[in-house]
Amino acid sequence: MKVPFLDLASTYRELQAELDAALHRVLSKGWYILGEEVKEFEIEFASYLGAEHCVGVGNGLDALKLTLEAYGIGPGDEVIVPSNTYIATALAVSQVGAKVVFVEPDAHTHNIDPGRIEAALTVHTKVIMPVHLYGLPADMDAINDIAARHGLIVIEDSAQAHGSLYAGKYAGTLGHAAAFSFYPGKNLGAFGDGGAVVTADIDIAEKVRELRNYGSRRKYFNEVRGCNSRLDELQAAVLRVKLRVLDVWNGRRRVLAERYSSALHKVEGLCLPSEMDGFLSCWHLYVVTTPYRDDLQRHLMQNGIGSMIHYPLPPYRQRAYADLKIALGSFPIADKLSDQVLSLPMGPHLSIEDVDYVSELVVDYFMTDGKPASFLAH
Ligand SMILES: *Cc1c(COP(=O)(O)O)cnc(C)c1O
């Protein structure tokens, strides 16, 4: 038996008739950039989220970058990001010329620890950029409270949080603005790159609209030096089909996550993801932590089970950020998590039987002679 970490082709097959029809509709119309599909998707996604405005862009990184740019963030400004995030969060800040300021996550939620944010603020801080990592919403009341007291902007990196809920509201509507990615592997994924900026602020939405299209509001007249980062018609048509099943597929992920948790909660020392009251994950990933991570991953691989590490090296330790000269060990929680996290197979392609098989192998691994004793030492 094999359990792939992800199987995008099977999710295509499930919706093949609708997806093929949507693609064909766009191809035969002959209009491929900034047309009806993008316009309709923007309306439908905003309406799904309960958001005011949605602007489709080329990818998630650009969604973050263009949002920062729309708020006028640039050289001399500082932006708070979690120390254990995917590097895109930090890159967006660097790309507008601002300074990345890392703040450690809570070791259990893996999300930025609000209790550590104030110590990182300076007179130059302009933005807090929480990430709803693995789909679990960040502690937004605490973050918004700090932001309000210090006059800061909150931009949610919602690239892993399509359909996550916090206090009854969708991730992406919890701060001043939010960035989504529609990279194929995300909960709402296109057949290529795609992204969106979501906000209640009409000026910011209009600014992003201008920036994504050469800084132009009227064809061949350019107000600012913008870029080319547009969600295309084919991807928008695909996303419109997939948006209709997002809650159903997220529901499937939830059933699988709960199945994992009930099978694995007794494994001594294995840390499982959990949701606090009022936080509902979209279960983009099901991430466990264990000091035996590499060995466990090998065991799973030998038995035909795919797993991944999100992420093996924190941004501050990447060569791309060597110029920041941040000493090794400056972010011990991010370091420890990067050594211990393991993402088990998760997605709408999986059955309960798949999850039971994976769980059995995980339990089996920890029951091997000798392991629990040394394990308890950690
Ligand atoms: C995927 C992702 C991004 C970037 O999205 P792309 O569409 O790949 O550019 C940004 N932040 C986080 C947390 C992500 O997971």
Short mmCIF file of C-alpha atoms and ligand atoms in Angstrom, two decimals:
data_model
loop_
_atom_site.label_atom_id
_atom_site.label_comp_id
_atom_site.label_asym_id
_atom_site.label_seq_id
_atom_site.Cartn_x
_atom_site.Cartn_y
_atom_site.Cartn_z
CA MET A 1 0.00 0.00 0.00
CA LYS A 2 1.25 3.45 -0.94
CA VAL A 3 0.06 6.75 0.50
CA PRO A 4 1.34 9.76 -1.43
CA PHE A 5 1.82 12.99 0.50
CA LEU A 6 -0.28 14.81 -2.09
CA ASP A 7 -2.05 13.72 -5.29
CA LEU A 8 -3.21 16.66 -7.37
CA ALA A 9 -4.21 14.54 -10.35
CA SER A 10 -6.84 12.75 -8.28
CA THR A 11 -8.37 16.06 -7.23
CA TYR A 12 -8.49 17.03 -10.91
CA ARG A 13 -10.27 13.78 -11.80
CA GLU A 14 -12.91 14.38 -9.16
CA LEU A 15 -13.95 17.66 -10.80
CA GLN A 16 -12.85 16.85 -14.32
CA ALA A 17 -16.13 17.60 -16.13
CA GLU A 18 -16.57 21.05 -14.52
CA LEU A 19 -12.89 21.94 -14.82
CA ASP A 20 -12.68 20.92 -18.48
CA ALA A 21 -15.81 22.94 -19.23
CA ALA A 22 -14.38 26.00 -17.45
CA LEU A 23 -11.06 25.77 -19.32
CA HIS A 24 -12.84 25.28 -22.61
CA ARG A 25 -15.06 28.30 -21.96
CA VAL A 26 -11.98 30.51 -21.53
CA LEU A 27 -10.03 29.03 -24.44
CA SER A 28 -12.88 29.44 -26.90
CA LYS A 29 -13.69 32.98 -25.78
CA GLY A 30 -10.19 34.08 -26.74
CA TRP A 31 -9.71 36.54 -23.84
CA TYR A 32 -6.92 35.43 -21.53
CA ILE A 33 -5.81 38.32 -19.32
CA LEU A 34 -7.99 40.47 -17.00
CA GLY A 35 -11.43 39.56 -18.22
CA GLU A 36 -14.75 38.26 -16.89
CA GLU A 37 -13.35 35.17 -15.12
CA VAL A 38 -10.96 37.16 -12.94
CA LYS A 39 -13.65 39.75 -12.22
CA GLU A 40 -16.16 37.07 -11.23
CA PHE A 41 -13.63 35.12 -9.16
CA GLU A 42 -12.70 38.29 -7.26
CA ILE A 43 -16.36 38.87 -6.43
CA GLU A 44 -16.99 35.23 -5.49
CA PHE A 45 -13.90 34.85 -3.32
CA ALA A 46 -14.58 38.14 -1.50
CA SER A 47 -18.16 37.04 -0.95
CA TYR A 48 -17.07 33.59 0.33
CA LEU A 49 -14.77 35.25 2.86
CA GLY A 50 -17.16 38.00 3.81
CA ALA A 51 -14.55 40.49 2.60
CA GLU A 52 -15.10 43.81 0.84
CA HIS A 53 -12.53 43.61 -1.95
CA CYS A 54 -10.42 40.96 -3.64
CA VAL A 55 -7.76 41.61 -6.28
CA GLY A 56 -6.33 38.66 -8.21
CA VAL A 57 -2.55 38.73 -8.70
CA GLY A 58 0.16 36.47 -10.11
CA ASN A 59 1.11 34.51 -6.96
CA GLY A 60 1.17 34.61 -3.17
CA LEU A 61 4.55 36.28 -2.88
CA ASP A 62 3.38 39.13 -5.11
CA ALA A 63 0.14 39.37 -3.11
CA LEU A 64 2.23 40.03 0.02
CA LYS A 65 4.63 42.36 -1.75
CA LEU A 66 1.97 44.42 -3.53
CA THR A 67 0.04 44.79 -0.28
CA LEU A 68 3.13 46.16 1.47
CA GLU A 69 3.75 48.46 -1.48
CA ALA A 70 0.14 49.67 -1.45
CA TYR A 71 0.57 50.67 2.19
CA GLY A 72 3.70 52.57 1.22
CA ILE A 73 6.08 50.27 3.12
CA GLY A 74 9.67 50.59 1.94
CA PRO A 75 13.25 51.40 2.93
CA GLY A 76 13.58 52.48 6.57
CA ASP A 77 10.47 50.56 7.66
CA GLU A 78 10.42 47.38 9.73
CA VAL A 79 7.99 44.49 9.39
CA ILE A 80 7.44 41.80 12.04
CA VAL A 81 7.24 38.23 10.67
CA PRO A 82 7.37 34.85 12.42
CA SER A 83 10.84 33.26 12.61
CA ASN A 84 9.55 29.85 11.43
CA THR A 85 7.56 30.92 8.37
CA TYR A 86 7.99 29.90 4.75
CA ILE A 87 10.59 32.23 3.25
CA ALA A 88 8.06 34.01 1.00
CA THR A 89 6.76 36.03 3.97
CA ALA A 90 10.23 37.45 4.57
CA LEU A 91 11.05 37.86 0.87
CA ALA A 92 8.03 40.09 0.31
CA VAL A 93 9.33 42.45 3.00
CA SER A 94 12.84 42.42 1.52
CA GLN A 95 11.52 43.05 -1.98
CA VAL A 96 9.94 46.36 -0.99
CA GLY A 97 13.22 47.35 0.67
CA ALA A 98 11.96 47.13 4.27
CA LYS A 99 13.70 45.34 7.14
CA VAL A 100 12.54 41.88 8.20
CA VAL A 101 12.23 41.52 11.98
CA PHE A 102 11.74 37.93 13.09
CA VAL A 103 9.69 37.04 16.16
CA GLU A 104 9.55 33.54 17.62
CA PRO A 105 6.44 31.37 17.41
CA ASP A 106 4.62 29.62 20.21
CA ALA A 107 6.10 26.10 20.26
CA HIS A 108 2.67 24.44 20.30
CA THR A 109 0.63 26.49 17.83
CA HIS A 110 3.65 27.17 15.56
CA ASN A 111 2.17 30.66 15.08
CA ILE A 112 3.81 33.95 16.02
CA ASP A 113 3.81 34.43 19.81
CA PRO A 114 2.04 37.75 20.54
CA GLY A 115 3.80 37.87 23.91
CA ARG A 116 7.10 38.41 22.11
CA ILE A 117 6.02 41.03 19.59
CA GLU A 118 6.24 44.18 21.70
CA ALA A 119 9.90 43.55 22.58
CA ALA A 120 10.67 43.58 18.84
CA LEU A 121 8.96 46.90 18.07
CA THR A 122 10.99 50.02 17.30
CA VAL A 123 10.07 53.49 16.07
CA HIS A 124 10.51 52.08 12.55
CA THR A 125 8.00 49.22 12.90
CA LYS A 126 5.07 49.69 10.49
CA VAL A 127 3.52 46.27 9.97
CA ILE A 128 2.88 43.00 11.78
CA MET A 129 2.57 40.13 9.31
CA PRO A 130 1.21 37.05 11.07
CA VAL A 131 1.08 33.76 9.16
CA HIS A 132 -1.74 31.28 9.74
CA LEU A 133 0.76 28.46 9.53
CA TYR A 134 -0.45 25.04 8.39
CA GLY A 135 -3.99 26.51 8.33
CA LEU A 136 -4.33 27.32 12.04
CA PRO A 137 -5.30 30.98 12.56
CA ALA A 138 -2.77 33.10 14.44
CA ASP A 139 -3.81 34.65 17.78
CA MET A 140 -5.42 37.62 16.01
CA ASP A 141 -7.12 39.41 18.94
CA ALA A 142 -3.79 39.70 20.74
CA ILE A 143 -2.00 40.76 17.52
CA ASN A 144 -4.65 43.33 16.56
CA ASP A 145 -4.57 44.69 20.09
CA ILE A 146 -0.81 45.29 19.93
CA ALA A 147 -1.19 46.80 16.45
CA ALA A 148 -3.93 49.17 17.59
CA ARG A 149 -1.92 50.36 20.60
CA HIS A 150 1.14 51.09 18.44
CA GLY A 151 -0.60 52.31 15.28
CA LEU A 152 0.60 49.39 13.15
CA ILE A 153 -0.89 47.73 10.08
CA VAL A 154 -1.73 44.02 10.22
CA ILE A 155 -1.28 42.06 6.98
CA GLU A 156 -2.26 38.40 7.21
CA ASP A 157 -0.23 35.89 5.26
CA SER A 158 -3.23 33.68 4.50
CA ALA A 159 -1.42 31.55 1.91
CA GLN A 160 -2.15 28.39 3.94
CA ALA A 161 -5.51 29.43 5.37
CA HIS A 162 -8.27 29.25 2.74
CA GLY A 163 -11.39 28.65 4.80
CA SER A 164 -9.80 28.81 8.26
CA LEU A 165 -11.98 30.48 10.87
CA TYR A 166 -11.15 32.62 13.89
CA ALA A 167 -13.97 33.68 16.23
CA GLY A 168 -16.43 32.94 13.43
CA LYS A 169 -14.65 35.04 10.81
CA TYR A 170 -12.60 33.79 7.89
CA ALA A 171 -8.83 34.17 7.90
CA GLY A 172 -8.13 36.92 5.42
CA THR A 173 -10.67 39.27 7.03
CA LEU A 174 -8.99 39.53 10.43
CA GLY A 175 -6.46 42.31 9.82
CA HIS A 176 -6.20 45.36 7.53
CA ALA A 177 -5.42 43.25 4.48
CA ALA A 178 -4.47 39.69 3.59
CA ALA A 179 -2.53 37.82 0.94
CA PHE A 180 -3.60 34.46 -0.48
CA SER A 181 -1.69 32.05 -2.70
CA PHE A 182 -3.36 29.67 -5.14
CA TYR A 183 -0.25 27.57 -5.74
CA PRO A 184 -1.49 24.11 -6.81
CA GLY A 185 -0.85 22.42 -3.45
CA LYS A 186 -2.79 24.97 -1.36
CA ASN A 187 -6.31 24.20 -0.11
CA LEU A 188 -7.64 26.37 -2.95
CA GLY A 189 -5.15 25.65 -5.71
CA ALA A 190 -4.96 26.59 -9.39
CA PHE A 191 -3.24 24.72 -12.23
CA GLY A 192 -0.33 27.10 -12.04
CA ASP A 193 0.56 30.19 -10.05
CA GLY A 194 -2.03 32.57 -8.68
CA GLY A 195 -2.70 34.82 -5.72
CA ALA A 196 -5.02 37.47 -4.32
CA VAL A 197 -5.08 40.46 -2.02
CA VAL A 198 -8.15 40.83 0.18
CA THR A 199 -9.03 43.97 2.13
CA ALA A 200 -11.87 46.13 3.39
CA ASP A 201 -9.93 49.24 2.34
CA ILE A 202 -11.01 50.42 -1.12
CA ASP A 203 -7.91 52.62 -1.54
CA ILE A 204 -5.58 49.69 -0.89
CA ALA A 205 -7.57 47.45 -3.26
CA GLU A 206 -7.40 50.10 -6.00
CA LYS A 207 -3.69 50.63 -5.40
CA VAL A 208 -3.00 46.89 -5.79
CA ARG A 209 -5.19 46.82 -8.91
CA GLU A 210 -3.02 49.57 -10.36
CA LEU A 211 0.30 48.06 -9.27
CA ARG A 212 -0.47 44.56 -10.63
CA ASN A 213 -1.05 46.00 -14.10
CA TYR A 214 1.99 48.22 -14.86
CA GLY A 215 0.80 50.95 -12.51
CA SER A 216 -2.01 51.70 -14.90
CA ARG A 217 -5.71 52.40 -14.34
CA ARG A 218 -6.34 53.33 -17.95
CA LYS A 219 -4.64 51.39 -20.74
CA TYR A 220 -1.34 53.03 -21.83
CA PHE A 221 -1.53 55.65 -19.06
CA ASN A 222 0.70 54.85 -16.08
CA GLU A 223 0.28 56.55 -12.72
CA VAL A 224 3.11 54.73 -10.95
CA ARG A 225 5.91 52.29 -11.84
CA GLY A 226 3.99 49.07 -11.32
CA CYS A 227 4.70 45.48 -12.26
CA ASN A 228 3.01 42.72 -14.21
CA SER A 229 1.40 40.34 -11.74
CA ARG A 230 -2.07 39.33 -12.84
CA LEU A 231 -4.18 36.29 -12.06
CA ASP A 232 -4.94 34.93 -15.54
CA GLU A 233 -8.34 33.95 -16.93
CA LEU A 234 -7.64 30.20 -17.09
CA GLN A 235 -6.55 30.07 -13.45
CA ALA A 236 -9.48 32.22 -12.36
CA ALA A 237 -11.92 29.89 -14.17
CA VAL A 238 -10.35 26.88 -12.41
CA LEU A 239 -10.48 28.63 -9.04
CA ARG A 240 -14.18 29.43 -9.49
CA VAL A 241 -14.91 25.71 -9.86
CA LYS A 242 -12.72 24.75 -6.92
CA LEU A 243 -14.06 27.50 -4.64
CA ARG A 244 -17.45 25.76 -4.79
CA VAL A 245 -15.98 22.64 -3.16
CA LEU A 246 -13.55 24.36 -0.79
CA ASP A 247 -15.69 23.87 2.32
CA VAL A 248 -16.46 20.27 1.37
CA TRP A 249 -12.79 19.45 0.82
CA ASN A 250 -11.78 21.29 4.00
CA GLY A 251 -14.43 19.21 5.81
CA ARG A 252 -12.76 16.06 4.49
CA ARG A 253 -9.40 17.32 5.73
CA ARG A 254 -10.96 17.92 9.16
CA VAL A 255 -12.28 14.35 9.35
CA LEU A 256 -8.81 13.03 8.44
CA ALA A 257 -7.08 15.33 10.95
CA GLU A 258 -9.41 14.18 13.73
CA ARG A 259 -8.78 10.56 12.73
CA TYR A 260 -5.00 11.09 12.96
CA SER A 261 -5.36 12.79 16.33
CA SER A 262 -7.52 10.10 17.86
CA ALA A 263 -5.14 7.38 16.64
CA LEU A 264 -1.95 9.16 17.71
CA HIS A 265 -2.80 11.10 20.88
CA LYS A 266 -1.56 8.31 23.12
CA VAL A 267 1.87 8.06 21.50
CA GLU A 268 4.11 9.29 24.28
CA GLY A 269 6.07 12.39 23.40
CA LEU A 270 4.73 12.78 19.86
CA CYS A 271 3.31 16.31 19.69
CA LEU A 272 0.10 16.67 17.68
CA PRO A 273 -1.47 19.78 16.18
CA SER A 274 -4.51 21.08 18.02
CA GLU A 275 -7.07 23.85 17.81
CA MET A 276 -7.91 26.20 20.67
CA ASP A 277 -11.48 27.35 21.34
CA GLY A 278 -12.60 29.67 18.55
CA PHE A 279 -9.78 28.64 16.18
CA LEU A 280 -10.72 26.40 13.23
CA SER A 281 -7.90 25.22 11.00
CA CYS A 282 -8.46 24.46 7.32
CA TRP A 283 -5.91 21.66 7.89
CA HIS A 284 -3.64 22.67 5.04
CA LEU A 285 -1.07 20.42 6.72
CA TYR A 286 -1.15 17.93 9.58
CA VAL A 287 2.18 18.54 11.30
CA VAL A 288 3.52 16.45 14.19
CA THR A 289 6.72 17.14 16.08
CA THR A 290 9.18 14.59 17.40
CA PRO A 291 12.92 14.51 18.09
CA TYR A 292 12.93 11.26 16.05
CA ARG A 293 11.68 13.11 12.99
CA ASP A 294 14.30 11.99 10.44
CA ASP A 295 14.14 8.37 11.55
CA LEU A 296 10.35 8.37 11.55
CA GLN A 297 10.30 9.87 8.07
CA ARG A 298 12.63 7.12 6.86
CA HIS A 299 10.40 4.47 8.43
CA LEU A 300 7.35 5.91 6.68
CA MET A 301 9.15 6.20 3.35
CA GLN A 302 10.29 2.56 3.55
CA ASN A 303 6.62 1.66 3.90
CA GLY A 304 5.43 3.69 0.92
CA ILE A 305 4.22 6.74 2.82
CA GLY A 306 5.10 10.23 1.65
CA SER A 307 5.79 12.92 4.22
CA MET A 308 7.39 16.37 4.06
CA ILE A 309 9.22 18.85 6.26
CA HIS A 310 7.72 22.34 6.48
CA TYR A 311 10.35 23.76 6.82
CA PRO A 312 13.85 22.30 7.28
CA LEU A 313 15.70 25.63 7.67
CA PRO A 314 14.27 28.87 9.14
CA PRO A 315 14.59 31.96 6.93
CA TYR A 316 17.16 33.61 9.24
CA ARG A 317 19.52 30.69 8.58
CA GLN A 318 19.12 30.69 4.81
CA ARG A 319 22.07 31.92 2.77
CA ALA A 320 19.66 34.41 1.20
CA TYR A 321 19.61 36.21 4.57
CA ALA A 322 23.27 35.78 5.48
CA ASP A 323 23.74 39.56 5.14
CA LEU A 324 21.49 40.11 8.15
CA LYS A 325 24.30 38.49 10.20
CA ILE A 326 21.88 36.98 12.68
CA ALA A 327 23.82 34.66 15.02
CA LEU A 328 23.06 30.96 14.86
CA GLY A 329 20.75 30.06 17.73
CA SER A 330 19.10 33.49 17.86
CA PHE A 331 15.72 31.84 17.27
CA PRO A 332 15.87 28.59 19.25
CA ILE A 333 12.15 27.81 18.91
CA ALA A 334 12.27 28.11 15.13
CA ASP A 335 15.46 26.01 15.15
CA LYS A 336 13.93 23.29 17.28
CA LEU A 337 10.73 23.16 15.24
CA SER A 338 12.69 22.93 12.00
CA ASP A 339 14.49 19.88 13.45
CA GLN A 340 11.31 18.20 14.67
CA VAL A 341 8.36 18.97 12.36
CA LEU A 342 6.96 16.34 10.04
CA SER A 343 3.92 16.78 7.81
CA LEU A 344 1.92 13.57 7.41
CA PRO A 345 -0.11 12.99 4.23
CA MET A 346 -3.10 15.34 4.15
CA GLY A 347 -5.56 16.32 1.47
CA PRO A 348 -8.87 15.57 -0.18
CA HIS A 349 -7.25 12.68 -2.08
CA LEU A 350 -6.93 10.57 1.09
CA SER A 351 -9.32 8.03 2.55
CA ILE A 352 -9.86 7.14 6.20
CA GLU A 353 -8.11 3.83 5.42
CA ASP A 354 -5.04 5.73 4.18
CA VAL A 355 -4.91 7.71 7.41
CA ASP A 356 -5.40 4.56 9.51
CA TYR A 357 -2.51 2.92 7.67
CA VAL A 358 -0.21 5.91 8.21
CA SER A 359 -1.24 6.10 11.88
CA GLU A 360 -0.54 2.40 12.43
CA LEU A 361 2.94 2.81 11.02
CA VAL A 362 3.62 5.83 13.23
CA VAL A 363 2.43 3.93 16.31
CA ASP A 364 4.43 0.89 15.17
CA TYR A 365 7.56 3.05 14.88
CA PHE A 366 7.29 4.33 18.44
CA MET A 367 6.54 0.88 19.82
CA THR A 368 9.79 -0.55 18.48
CA ASP A 369 11.99 -1.88 21.30
CA GLY A 370 14.08 0.66 23.06
CA LYS A 371 12.62 3.71 21.37
CA PRO A 372 10.08 4.86 23.97
CA ALA A 373 12.70 4.85 26.75
CA SER A 374 15.19 7.01 24.89
CA PHE A 375 12.32 9.02 23.56
CA LEU A 376 11.17 9.92 27.07
CA ALA A 377 14.55 11.42 27.77
CA HIS A 378 13.70 14.35 25.50
C1 LIG B 1 2.76 29.35 -0.45
C2 LIG B 1 3.10 30.43 0.51
C3 LIG B 1 3.44 31.72 0.09
C4 LIG B 1 3.74 32.09 -1.33
O1 LIG B 1 2.83 31.74 -2.27
P1 LIG B 1 3.28 31.57 -3.81
O2 LIG B 1 1.99 31.57 -4.53
O3 LIG B 1 4.03 30.29 -3.90
O4 LIG B 1 4.13 32.73 -4.17
C5 LIG B 1 3.58 32.71 1.04
N1 LIG B 1 3.49 32.44 2.35
C6 LIG B 1 3.19 31.20 2.81
C7 LIG B 1 3.07 30.98 4.27
C8 LIG B 1 3.01 30.16 1.91
O5 LIG B 1 2.76 28.94 2.36
#
